[in-house]
Amino acid sequence: MKQKITLKHIAKELDVSISTVSKALKNSEEISRDTKEKIQAFAKLYNYKPNNIAISLKNKRTKNIGVIIPDIVHHFFTTVIRGVEKFANSKGYNVIVCLSDESFDKEVINMEMLANGSIDGFIMSLSSGTQEKNDYNHLKEVTEQGIPLVLFDRITNQVECDKVVIDDKMGAYLATKKLIDQGRRHIALITTKNYLSVSKARAEGYLKALADNGLPVNEDIILKMPSMNIADEDLLKSFFQESKVDAVLCVNEIFAISAMRIAKQLGVTIPEDVCFIGFTDGLLSKYANPSLTAIAQHGERMGEISAQMLIEKIESENEEESYKTEILEPTLIERDSTIN
């Protein structure tokens, strides 16, 4: 299939800025006649067609930011939205939030809907459906038109844009090392399949901690859940009945709280028999019984930084393209599910 030509391609080929190309195609008086003719001829030769989503975004500045998140089940995403709103509102911007419900199709529909609603830019965390499908064309179409996009938490390196993440690998490493230092040697990992960027990074941290401390990897005690949002209780029950573990690292707090409850039903004493650590450090972690030791992802700070990066891009007059990735350090919050 022939690749669709974009403003970015034209700008690169003719060694001009995206802004110059855009203005030339609109016959702007700001651009010299020679440059306009050259750009317009090139666009016609390669059958350039403008992207409607991008145009609706670029032509209307309404001080609105679109935020697309995978779900509202996880406390983490609500804290990110709080951070986005806190910074955006202080700069006079409104925030419109949509849910992809972990669906690729809904993510695309949400993006189109937000564009039609006059959004200046996007802040997004990718749905599991998008990462599993490995299709990012709906994001590339926007970014290649020069429309600001910031990805947070669940990201992809296939799209050039600003990104904000926590060091998930380090977080899992810290958690696993904590368990090892407490004398635990049969440490399970409850995760999802590796197409999710966060699950992959957390698994890498877990495996590195085992290797650095001379512990073998036991694939039998790595349990992969079918969904990030729901802990399969039948799978958990079978796992604890069949596997000998003395500690568990979970990639989110829903898995961790569910796993602790099933383990307690089976007569396991926490933390004496089995220690638990989960990611997020949300309300579930604080009020669980026992309370959950957790890796804090600093969602509110992540939201503030995402909004700051996006608004800077929206308001920037700089025509040079540059992107950065902000990596936040995780924090281990110790509670009663581990031996302090």
mmCIF file of C-alpha atoms in Angstrom, residues 116-230:
data_model
loop_
_atom_site.group_PDB
_atom_site.id
_atom_site.type_symbol
_atom_site.label_atom_id
_atom_site.label_comp_id
_atom_site.label_asym_id
_atom_site.label_seq_id
_atom_site.Cartn_x
_atom_site.Cartn_y
_atom_site.Cartn_z
ATOM 1 C CA ASN A 116 -14.670 17.680 15.853
ATOM 2 C CA GLY A 117 -15.254 19.294 19.232
ATOM 3 C CA SER A 118 -12.376 21.738 18.724
ATOM 4 C CA ILE A 119 -9.561 20.365 20.855
ATOM 5 C CA ASP A 120 -6.153 22.037 20.782
ATOM 6 C CA GLY A 121 -4.201 18.882 21.563
ATOM 7 C CA PHE A 122 -4.298 15.406 23.088
ATOM 8 C CA ILE A 123 -3.040 13.725 26.237
ATOM 9 C CA MET A 124 -3.397 9.953 25.998
ATOM 10 C CA SER A 125 -2.598 6.633 27.585
ATOM 11 C CA LEU A 126 -2.904 3.855 25.028
ATOM 12 C CA SER A 127 -5.604 1.217 25.270
ATOM 13 C CA SER A 128 -4.625 -2.419 25.587
ATOM 14 C CA GLY A 129 -6.472 -3.015 22.301
ATOM 15 C CA THR A 130 -4.238 -0.504 20.516
ATOM 16 C CA GLN A 131 -1.037 -1.962 21.966
ATOM 17 C CA GLU A 132 -2.128 -5.514 21.143
ATOM 18 C CA LYS A 133 -3.086 -4.513 17.583
ATOM 19 C CA ASN A 134 0.160 -2.519 17.302
ATOM 20 C CA ASP A 135 -1.587 0.004 15.055
ATOM 21 C CA TYR A 136 -0.798 3.668 15.725
ATOM 22 C CA ASN A 137 -1.826 5.244 12.444
ATOM 23 C CA HIS A 138 -4.546 7.362 14.088
ATOM 24 C CA LEU A 139 -1.859 8.936 16.275
ATOM 25 C CA LYS A 140 0.637 9.339 13.460
ATOM 26 C CA GLU A 141 -1.919 11.116 11.277
ATOM 27 C CA VAL A 142 -2.305 13.767 13.953
ATOM 28 C CA THR A 143 1.363 14.168 14.885
ATOM 29 C CA GLU A 144 2.485 14.291 11.258
ATOM 30 C CA GLN A 145 0.259 17.321 10.789
ATOM 31 C CA GLY A 146 2.048 19.075 13.643
ATOM 32 C CA ILE A 147 -0.773 18.598 16.179
ATOM 33 C CA PRO A 148 0.483 18.338 19.785
ATOM 34 C CA LEU A 149 0.197 14.951 21.466
ATOM 35 C CA VAL A 150 1.539 13.760 24.813
ATOM 36 C CA LEU A 151 1.484 10.074 25.700
ATOM 37 C CA PHE A 152 1.688 9.021 29.332
ATOM 38 C CA ASP A 153 2.093 5.721 31.198
ATOM 39 C CA ARG A 154 1.253 3.363 28.313
ATOM 40 C CA ILE A 155 3.308 4.627 25.416
ATOM 41 C CA THR A 156 4.861 3.504 22.145
ATOM 42 C CA ASN A 157 8.162 4.416 20.529
ATOM 43 C CA GLN A 158 6.504 4.158 17.119
ATOM 44 C CA VAL A 159 5.004 7.646 17.491
ATOM 45 C CA GLU A 160 7.158 10.772 17.702
ATOM 46 C CA CYS A 161 5.726 12.922 20.461
ATOM 47 C CA ASP A 162 6.350 14.004 24.040
ATOM 48 C CA LYS A 163 5.949 11.279 26.649
ATOM 49 C CA VAL A 164 5.687 11.051 30.439
ATOM 50 C CA VAL A 165 6.284 7.760 32.220
ATOM 51 C CA ILE A 166 7.398 6.364 35.510
ATOM 52 C CA ASP A 167 10.452 4.100 35.505
ATOM 53 C CA ASP A 168 8.381 0.909 35.619
ATOM 54 C CA LYS A 169 11.422 -1.322 35.334
ATOM 55 C CA MET A 170 13.044 0.350 38.327
ATOM 56 C CA GLY A 171 9.802 0.152 40.299
ATOM 57 C CA ALA A 172 9.513 -3.591 39.797
ATOM 58 C CA TYR A 173 13.202 -3.996 40.574
ATOM 59 C CA LEU A 174 12.836 -2.098 43.871
ATOM 60 C CA ALA A 175 9.797 -4.172 44.834
ATOM 61 C CA THR A 176 11.424 -7.497 43.993
ATOM 62 C CA LYS A 177 14.649 -6.518 45.773
ATOM 63 C CA LYS A 178 12.610 -5.588 48.862
ATOM 64 C CA LEU A 179 11.103 -9.073 48.888
ATOM 65 C CA ILE A 180 14.485 -10.722 48.371
ATOM 66 C CA ASP A 181 15.993 -8.703 51.219
ATOM 67 C CA GLN A 182 13.235 -10.062 53.454
ATOM 68 C CA GLY A 183 14.437 -13.584 52.729
ATOM 69 C CA ARG A 184 11.846 -14.482 50.100
ATOM 70 C CA ARG A 185 13.089 -16.847 47.414
ATOM 71 C CA HIS A 186 9.942 -18.009 45.582
ATOM 72 C CA ILE A 187 8.622 -14.691 44.297
ATOM 73 C CA ALA A 188 5.659 -14.854 41.934
ATOM 74 C CA LEU A 189 4.739 -12.243 39.323
ATOM 75 C CA ILE A 190 1.094 -11.608 38.472
ATOM 76 C CA THR A 191 0.995 -9.631 35.251
ATOM 77 C CA THR A 192 -0.540 -9.460 31.761
ATOM 78 C CA LYS A 193 0.826 -10.334 28.352
ATOM 79 C CA ASN A 194 3.825 -8.272 27.275
ATOM 80 C CA TYR A 195 2.069 -6.291 24.535
ATOM 81 C CA LEU A 196 1.218 -3.800 27.293
ATOM 82 C CA SER A 197 4.239 -1.534 27.618
ATOM 83 C CA VAL A 198 3.921 -1.189 31.396
ATOM 84 C CA SER A 199 3.599 -4.934 31.972
ATOM 85 C CA LYS A 200 6.637 -5.604 29.807
ATOM 86 C CA ALA A 201 8.781 -3.051 31.659
ATOM 87 C CA ARG A 202 7.677 -4.302 35.086
ATOM 88 C CA ALA A 203 8.430 -7.891 34.116
ATOM 89 C CA GLU A 204 11.912 -6.806 33.018
ATOM 90 C CA GLY A 205 12.549 -5.215 36.412
ATOM 91 C CA TYR A 206 11.355 -8.334 38.208
ATOM 92 C CA LEU A 207 13.584 -10.603 36.122
ATOM 93 C CA LYS A 208 16.613 -8.321 36.524
ATOM 94 C CA ALA A 209 16.258 -8.306 40.307
ATOM 95 C CA LEU A 210 16.123 -12.099 40.361
ATOM 96 C CA ALA A 211 19.199 -12.346 38.119
ATOM 97 C CA ASP A 212 21.187 -9.761 40.088
ATOM 98 C CA ASN A 213 20.554 -11.724 43.269
ATOM 99 C CA GLY A 214 21.342 -15.151 41.869
ATOM 100 C CA LEU A 215 17.759 -16.444 41.904
ATOM 101 C CA PRO A 216 16.452 -18.653 39.083
ATOM 102 C CA VAL A 217 13.430 -17.722 36.992
ATOM 103 C CA ASN A 218 10.500 -20.067 37.565
ATOM 104 C CA GLU A 219 8.022 -19.644 34.707
ATOM 105 C CA ASP A 220 5.457 -21.645 36.688
ATOM 106 C CA ILE A 221 5.026 -18.791 39.144
ATOM 107 C CA ILE A 222 4.601 -16.069 36.514
ATOM 108 C CA LEU A 223 0.838 -15.731 36.062
ATOM 109 C CA LYS A 224 -0.488 -13.716 33.107
ATOM 110 C CA MET A 225 -4.018 -12.349 33.438
ATOM 111 C CA PRO A 226 -6.175 -11.867 30.310
ATOM 112 C CA SER A 227 -7.140 -8.296 31.251
ATOM 113 C CA MET A 228 -5.486 -5.418 33.102
ATOM 114 C CA ASN A 229 -8.806 -4.483 34.713
ATOM 115 C CA ILE A 230 -10.122 -7.787 36.052
#
